[in-house]
């Protein structure tokens, strides 16, 4: 006879039997096998994937083959053994893209030259910042004398 630890009125403890779950990316052959326990919920794997891939859990959806049809698994359900994951393209994190991938700090001689260098090579997505409201840098604004300024 199996004795269950009573957790509340009529509630039995969750199963801790170790199993493996195979996750597949929707419309891809890429798969990932994870060791889980029988009572692992869908939301737990969604949170794991969201941390690993840097995406929101609301974008992920798990579907499982049941007979001849597909069924979407809800967050509170135990995860199936073979699940297809939608809302991602791969189990590898996507490369981060930025609106301005280059930042040049300082609008002095070298900062301006670097901006020209990028323009000559076809890069137009950069920003030059300086602590002052004029270009020229420390040598031109602070250290130059009356005869060296334009």
Coordinates of N, CA and C in Angstrom, one line a residue:
X1 N 0.8 -1.2 0.0 CA 0.0 0.0 0.0 C 0.9 1.2 0.0
X2 N 0.6 2.2 -0.9 CA 1.3 3.5 -1.0 C 0.8 4.5 0.0
X3 N 1.6 5.1 0.7 CA 1.2 6.1 1.7 C 1.6 7.5 1.0
X4 N 0.6 8.4 0.9 CA 0.9 9.7 0.4 C 0.9 10.7 1.6
X5 N 1.8 11.7 1.4 CA 1.8 12.7 2.4 C 0.7 13.7 2.1
X6 N -0.1 13.9 3.1 CA -1.3 14.8 2.9 C -0.8 16.2 2.9
X7 N -1.1 17.0 1.8 CA -0.8 18.4 1.7 C -2.0 19.3 1.9
X8 N -3.1 18.7 1.9 CA -4.3 19.5 2.1 C -5.5 18.5 1.9
X9 N -6.7 19.0 2.0 CA -7.8 18.1 1.9 C -7.9 17.5 0.5
X10 N -7.6 16.2 0.4 CA -7.7 15.5 -0.9 C -6.6 15.7 -1.9
X11 N -5.5 16.4 -1.5 CA -4.4 16.7 -2.4 C -3.2 15.7 -2.1
X12 N -2.7 15.1 -3.2 CA -1.6 14.2 -3.1 C -0.3 14.9 -3.6
X13 N 0.8 14.5 -3.1 CA 2.1 15.2 -3.5 C 2.3 15.0 -5.0
X14 N 3.0 16.0 -5.6 CA 3.3 15.9 -7.0 C 4.4 14.8 -7.3
X15 N 4.3 14.2 -8.4 CA 5.3 13.1 -8.8 C 6.6 13.7 -9.1
X16 N 7.7 13.1 -8.5 CA 9.0 13.6 -8.8 C 9.8 12.6 -9.6
X17 N 9.1 11.8 -10.4 CA 9.8 10.8 -11.3 C 10.6 11.5 -12.4
X18 N 11.9 11.2 -12.5 CA 12.6 11.9 -13.6 C 12.3 11.3 -14.9
X19 N 12.1 12.2 -15.9 CA 11.8 11.9 -17.3 C 12.5 12.9 -18.2
X20 N 12.4 12.7 -19.5 CA 13.0 13.6 -20.4 C 11.9 14.1 -21.3
X21 N 12.0 15.4 -21.6 CA 11.0 16.1 -22.5 C 11.8 16.5 -23.8
X22 N 11.3 16.2 -24.9 CA 11.9 16.6 -26.2 C 11.1 17.8 -26.7
X23 N 11.8 18.9 -26.8 CA 11.2 20.2 -27.4 C 11.7 20.3 -28.8
X24 N 10.7 20.6 -29.7 CA 11.1 20.8 -31.1 C 10.6 22.2 -31.5
X25 N 11.4 22.9 -32.4 CA 11.0 24.2 -32.9 C 10.0 24.0 -34.0
X26 N 8.9 24.8 -34.0 CA 7.9 24.7 -35.0 C 8.5 25.0 -36.4
X27 N 8.1 24.2 -37.4 CA 8.6 24.3 -38.7 C 10.1 24.2 -38.8
X28 N 10.8 23.4 -38.0 CA 12.2 23.2 -38.0 C 12.5 21.8 -37.5
X29 N 13.7 21.3 -37.8 CA 14.2 20.0 -37.3 C 14.9 20.1 -36.0
X30 N 15.2 21.3 -35.6 CA 16.0 21.5 -34.4 C 15.2 21.0 -33.1
X31 N 15.9 20.3 -32.3 CA 15.2 19.8 -31.1 C 16.2 20.0 -29.9
X32 N 15.6 19.9 -28.7 CA 16.3 20.1 -27.4 C 15.7 19.1 -26.4
X33 N 16.5 18.3 -25.8 CA 16.0 17.3 -24.8 C 16.4 17.8 -23.4
X34 N 15.4 17.9 -22.6 CA 15.6 18.4 -21.2 C 15.2 17.4 -20.2
X35 N 16.0 17.2 -19.1 CA 15.6 16.4 -18.0 C 14.7 17.1 -17.1
X36 N 13.5 16.5 -16.9 CA 12.5 17.2 -16.1 C 11.9 16.1 -15.1
X37 N 11.0 16.5 -14.3 CA 10.2 15.5 -13.5 C 8.8 15.5 -14.1
X38 N 8.1 14.4 -13.7 CA 6.7 14.2 -14.3 C 5.8 15.4 -14.0
X39 N 6.0 16.1 -12.9 CA 5.1 17.2 -12.5 C 5.5 18.5 -13.0
X40 N 6.5 18.6 -13.9 CA 7.0 19.9 -14.4 C 5.9 20.5 -15.2
X41 N 5.6 21.8 -14.9 CA 4.5 22.5 -15.6 C 5.1 23.2 -16.9
X42 N 4.2 23.5 -17.8 CA 4.5 24.2 -19.0 C 5.1 25.6 -18.7
X43 N 4.6 26.3 -17.8 CA 5.1 27.6 -17.4 C 6.6 27.6 -17.0
X44 N 7.0 26.5 -16.3 CA 8.4 26.4 -15.8 C 9.3 26.3 -17.0
X45 N 8.9 25.5 -18.1 CA 9.8 25.4 -19.2 C 9.8 26.7 -20.1
X46 N 8.6 27.4 -20.1 CA 8.5 28.7 -20.7 C 9.5 29.7 -20.1
X47 N 9.5 29.7 -18.8 CA 10.4 30.6 -18.0 C 11.9 30.3 -18.3
X48 N 12.2 29.0 -18.4 CA 13.5 28.6 -18.7 C 14.0 29.0 -20.1
X49 N 13.1 28.8 -21.0 CA 13.4 29.2 -22.4 C 13.5 30.8 -22.5
X50 N 12.6 31.5 -21.8 CA 12.6 32.9 -21.9 C 13.9 33.5 -21.4
X51 N 14.4 32.9 -20.3 CA 15.7 33.4 -19.7 C 16.9 33.0 -20.6
X52 N 16.8 31.8 -21.2 CA 17.9 31.3 -22.1 C 17.9 32.1 -23.4
X53 N 16.8 32.4 -24.0 CA 16.7 33.1 -25.3 C 16.5 34.6 -25.2
X54 N 16.1 35.1 -24.0 CA 15.9 36.5 -23.9 C 14.6 37.0 -24.5
X55 N 13.6 36.2 -24.4 CA 12.3 36.6 -25.0 C 11.2 36.5 -23.9
X56 N 10.0 37.1 -24.2 CA 8.9 37.1 -23.3 C 8.2 35.7 -23.3
X57 N 7.7 35.3 -22.1 CA 7.0 34.0 -22.0 C 5.7 34.0 -22.8
X58 N 5.1 35.2 -23.0 CA 3.8 35.3 -23.7 C 4.0 35.0 -25.2
X59 N 5.2 35.1 -25.7 CA 5.4 34.8 -27.1 C 5.6 33.3 -27.4
X60 N 5.8 32.5 -26.3 CA 6.0 31.1 -26.5 C 4.6 30.3 -26.4
X61 N 4.5 29.3 -27.2 CA 3.3 28.4 -27.1 C 3.8 27.0 -27.4
X62 N 3.3 26.1 -26.5 CA 3.6 24.7 -26.6 C 2.4 23.9 -27.2
X63 N 2.7 23.1 -28.2 CA 1.6 22.3 -28.7 C 2.1 20.8 -28.7
X64 N 1.1 19.9 -28.5 CA 1.5 18.5 -28.4 C 0.5 17.7 -29.3
X65 N 1.1 16.7 -29.9 CA 0.3 15.8 -30.8 C -0.5 14.9 -29.9
X66 N -1.8 14.9 -30.2 CA -2.7 14.0 -29.4 C -3.6 13.3 -30.5
X67 N -3.3 12.0 -30.7 CA -4.0 11.3 -31.7 C -3.7 11.8 -33.1
X68 N -4.7 12.2 -33.8 CA -4.5 12.7 -35.1 C -4.5 14.3 -35.2
X69 N -4.6 14.9 -34.0 CA -4.7 16.4 -34.0 C -3.6 17.0 -33.1
X70 N -3.5 18.3 -33.1 CA -2.6 19.0 -32.2 C -3.4 19.8 -31.2
X71 N -2.8 19.8 -30.0 CA -3.5 20.5 -28.8 C -2.5 21.4 -28.2
X72 N -3.0 22.7 -28.0 CA -2.1 23.7 -27.3 C -2.1 23.4 -25.8
X73 N -0.9 23.3 -25.2 CA -0.8 23.1 -23.8 C -0.9 24.4 -23.0
X74 N -1.7 24.4 -22.0 CA -1.8 25.6 -21.1 C -0.7 25.7 -20.1
X75 N -0.5 26.8 -19.5 CA 0.6 27.1 -18.6 C 0.5 26.2 -17.4
X76 N -0.6 25.9 -16.9 CA -0.8 25.2 -15.6 C -0.7 23.7 -15.8
X77 N -0.6 23.2 -17.0 CA -0.6 21.7 -17.3 C 0.8 21.2 -17.2
X78 N 0.8 19.8 -16.9 CA 2.1 19.2 -17.0 C 2.6 19.1 -18.4
X79 N 3.9 19.3 -18.6 CA 4.4 19.4 -20.0 C 4.5 18.0 -20.5
X80 N 4.2 17.8 -21.8 CA 4.2 16.5 -22.5 C 5.7 16.1 -22.7
X81 N 5.8 14.8 -23.2 CA 7.1 14.3 -23.4 C 7.7 14.7 -24.8
X82 N 6.8 14.9 -25.7 CA 7.3 15.4 -27.1 C 6.4 16.6 -27.4
X83 N 7.0 17.8 -27.4 CA 6.3 19.1 -27.5 C 6.9 19.9 -28.6
X84 N 6.1 20.6 -29.4 CA 6.6 21.5 -30.4 C 6.4 22.9 -29.8
X85 N 7.4 23.7 -29.9 CA 7.4 25.1 -29.4 C 7.3 26.1 -30.5
X86 N 6.3 26.9 -30.4 CA 6.1 28.0 -31.4 C 6.5 29.3 -30.8
X87 N 6.7 30.3 -31.6 CA 7.1 31.6 -31.2 C 8.6 31.9 -31.1
X88 N 9.4 30.9 -31.5 CA 10.8 31.0 -31.6 C 11.3 30.5 -32.9
X89 N 12.5 30.9 -33.4 CA 13.1 30.4 -34.6 C 14.1 29.4 -34.3
X90 N 14.7 29.4 -33.1 CA 15.8 28.5 -32.8 C 15.9 28.4 -31.3
X91 N 16.6 27.4 -30.8 CA 16.9 27.4 -29.3 C 18.2 28.1 -29.0
X92 N 18.8 28.8 -30.0 CA 20.0 29.6 -29.8 C 19.5 31.1 -29.7
X93 N 20.1 31.9 -28.8 CA 19.6 33.3 -28.7 C 19.9 34.0 -30.0
X94 N 19.0 34.9 -30.4 CA 19.1 35.7 -31.6 C 20.1 36.8 -31.3
X95 N 20.9 37.2 -32.3 CA 21.8 38.2 -32.1 C 21.1 39.5 -31.9
X96 N 21.5 40.3 -30.9 CA 20.8 41.6 -30.6 C 21.1 42.6 -31.7
X97 N 20.1 43.3 -32.1 CA 20.3 44.4 -33.1 C 20.0 45.7 -32.4
X98 N 20.7 46.7 -32.8 CA 20.6 48.0 -32.2 C 20.3 49.0 -33.3
X99 N 19.5 50.1 -33.0 CA 19.2 51.1 -34.0 C 20.5 51.8 -34.4
X100 N 21.4 52.1 -33.5 CA 22.7 52.7 -33.9 C 23.8 51.8 -33.3
X101 N 24.3 50.9 -34.1 CA 25.3 50.0 -33.5 C 26.6 50.5 -33.2
X102 N 27.0 51.8 -33.7 CA 28.2 52.4 -33.4 C 28.0 53.6 -32.6
X103 N 28.8 53.8 -31.5 CA 28.7 55.0 -30.7 C 30.2 55.5 -30.6
X104 N 30.4 56.8 -31.0 CA 31.7 57.4 -31.0 C 31.6 58.4 -29.9
X105 N 32.4 58.2 -28.8 CA 32.5 59.2 -27.7 C 33.5 60.2 -27.9
X106 N 33.1 61.4 -28.1 CA 34.1 62.5 -28.3 C 34.0 63.1 -29.7
X107 N 33.8 64.4 -29.8 CA 33.7 65.0 -31.1 C 34.9 65.8 -31.4
X108 N 36.1 65.3 -30.9 CA 37.4 65.9 -31.2 C 37.9 65.4 -32.5
X109 N 39.2 65.6 -32.8 CA 39.8 65.2 -34.0 C 39.6 63.7 -34.3
X110 N 39.9 62.9 -33.4 CA 39.8 61.4 -33.6 C 38.4 61.0 -33.8
X111 N 37.5 61.5 -33.0 CA 36.1 61.1 -33.1 C 35.5 61.5 -34.4
X112 N 35.8 62.7 -34.9 CA 35.3 63.1 -36.2 C 36.0 62.3 -37.3
X113 N 37.3 62.0 -37.2 CA 37.9 61.2 -38.2 C 37.3 59.8 -38.3
X114 N 37.0 59.3 -37.1 CA 36.4 57.9 -37.1 C 35.0 58.0 -37.7
X115 N 34.2 59.0 -37.5 CA 33.0 59.2 -38.2 C 33.1 59.2 -39.7
X116 N 34.1 60.0 -40.2 CA 34.4 60.0 -41.6 C 34.8 58.7 -42.2
X117 N 35.6 57.9 -41.4 CA 36.0 56.6 -41.8 C 34.8 55.7 -42.0
X118 N 33.9 55.7 -41.0 CA 32.7 54.9 -41.2 C 31.8 55.3 -42.4
X119 N 31.7 56.6 -42.6 CA 30.9 57.1 -43.8 C 31.6 56.7 -45.1
X120 N 32.9 56.7 -45.1 CA 33.6 56.3 -46.4 C 33.4 54.8 -46.6
X121 N 33.2 54.0 -45.6 CA 33.0 52.6 -45.8 C 31.5 52.2 -45.9
X122 N 30.6 53.2 -46.0 CA 29.2 52.9 -46.2 C 28.4 52.7 -44.9
X123 N 28.9 52.9 -43.7 CA 28.2 52.8 -42.5 C 27.5 54.2 -42.2
X124 N 26.2 54.2 -42.1 CA 25.5 55.5 -41.8 C 24.8 55.4 -40.5
X125 N 24.9 54.3 -39.8 CA 24.1 54.1 -38.5 C 25.1 54.2 -37.3
X126 N 25.5 55.5 -37.1 CA 26.4 55.7 -35.9 C 26.0 57.0 -35.3
X127 N 26.4 57.2 -34.0 CA 26.2 58.4 -33.3 C 27.5 58.9 -32.7
X128 N 27.7 60.2 -32.8 CA 28.9 60.9 -32.2 C 28.3 61.7 -31.0
X129 N 28.8 61.5 -29.8 CA 28.4 62.3 -28.7 C 29.7 63.0 -28.1
X130 N 29.4 64.1 -27.4 CA 30.5 64.9 -26.8 C 29.9 65.6 -25.6
X131 N 30.7 65.8 -24.6 CA 30.2 66.5 -23.4 C 30.0 68.0 -23.5
X132 N 30.5 68.6 -24.6 CA 30.3 70.0 -24.9 C 29.3 70.1 -26.0
X133 N 28.8 71.4 -26.2 CA 27.8 71.6 -27.2 C 28.5 72.0 -28.6
X134 N 29.8 71.9 -28.6 CA 30.6 72.3 -29.9 C 31.5 71.1 -30.2
X135 N 31.8 71.0 -31.5 CA 32.8 70.0 -31.9 C 34.2 70.5 -31.8
X136 N 35.2 69.7 -31.7 CA 36.5 70.1 -31.7 C 37.4 69.5 -30.6
X137 N 36.7 69.1 -29.5 CA 37.4 68.4 -28.5 C 38.2 69.3 -27.6
X138 N 38.9 68.8 -26.6 CA 39.6 69.5 -25.6 C 40.7 70.4 -26.2
X139 N 41.4 69.8 -27.2 CA 42.5 70.6 -27.8 C 42.1 71.8 -28.5
X140 N 40.9 71.8 -29.1 CA 40.4 72.9 -29.9 C 39.7 73.9 -29.0
X141 N 38.9 73.4 -28.0 CA 38.1 74.3 -27.3 C 38.8 74.9 -26.0
X142 N 39.5 74.1 -25.3 CA 40.1 74.5 -24.0 C 41.5 74.9 -24.1
X143 N 42.3 74.2 -24.9 CA 43.8 74.4 -24.8 C 44.3 75.3 -26.0
X144 N 43.5 75.5 -27.0 CA 44.0 76.3 -28.1 C 44.1 77.8 -27.7
X145 N 45.1 78.5 -28.2 CA 45.2 79.9 -27.9 C 44.5 80.8 -29.0
X146 N 44.6 82.1 -28.9 CA 43.9 83.0 -29.7 C 44.3 82.9 -31.2
X147 N 45.6 82.5 -31.4 CA 46.0 82.5 -32.8 C 45.7 81.2 -33.4
X148 N 45.5 80.1 -32.7 CA 45.2 78.8 -33.3 C 43.7 78.5 -33.5
X149 N 42.9 79.4 -32.9 CA 41.4 79.2 -33.2 C 41.0 79.9 -34.5
X150 N 40.0 79.4 -35.1 CA 39.5 80.0 -36.3 C 38.5 81.1 -36.0

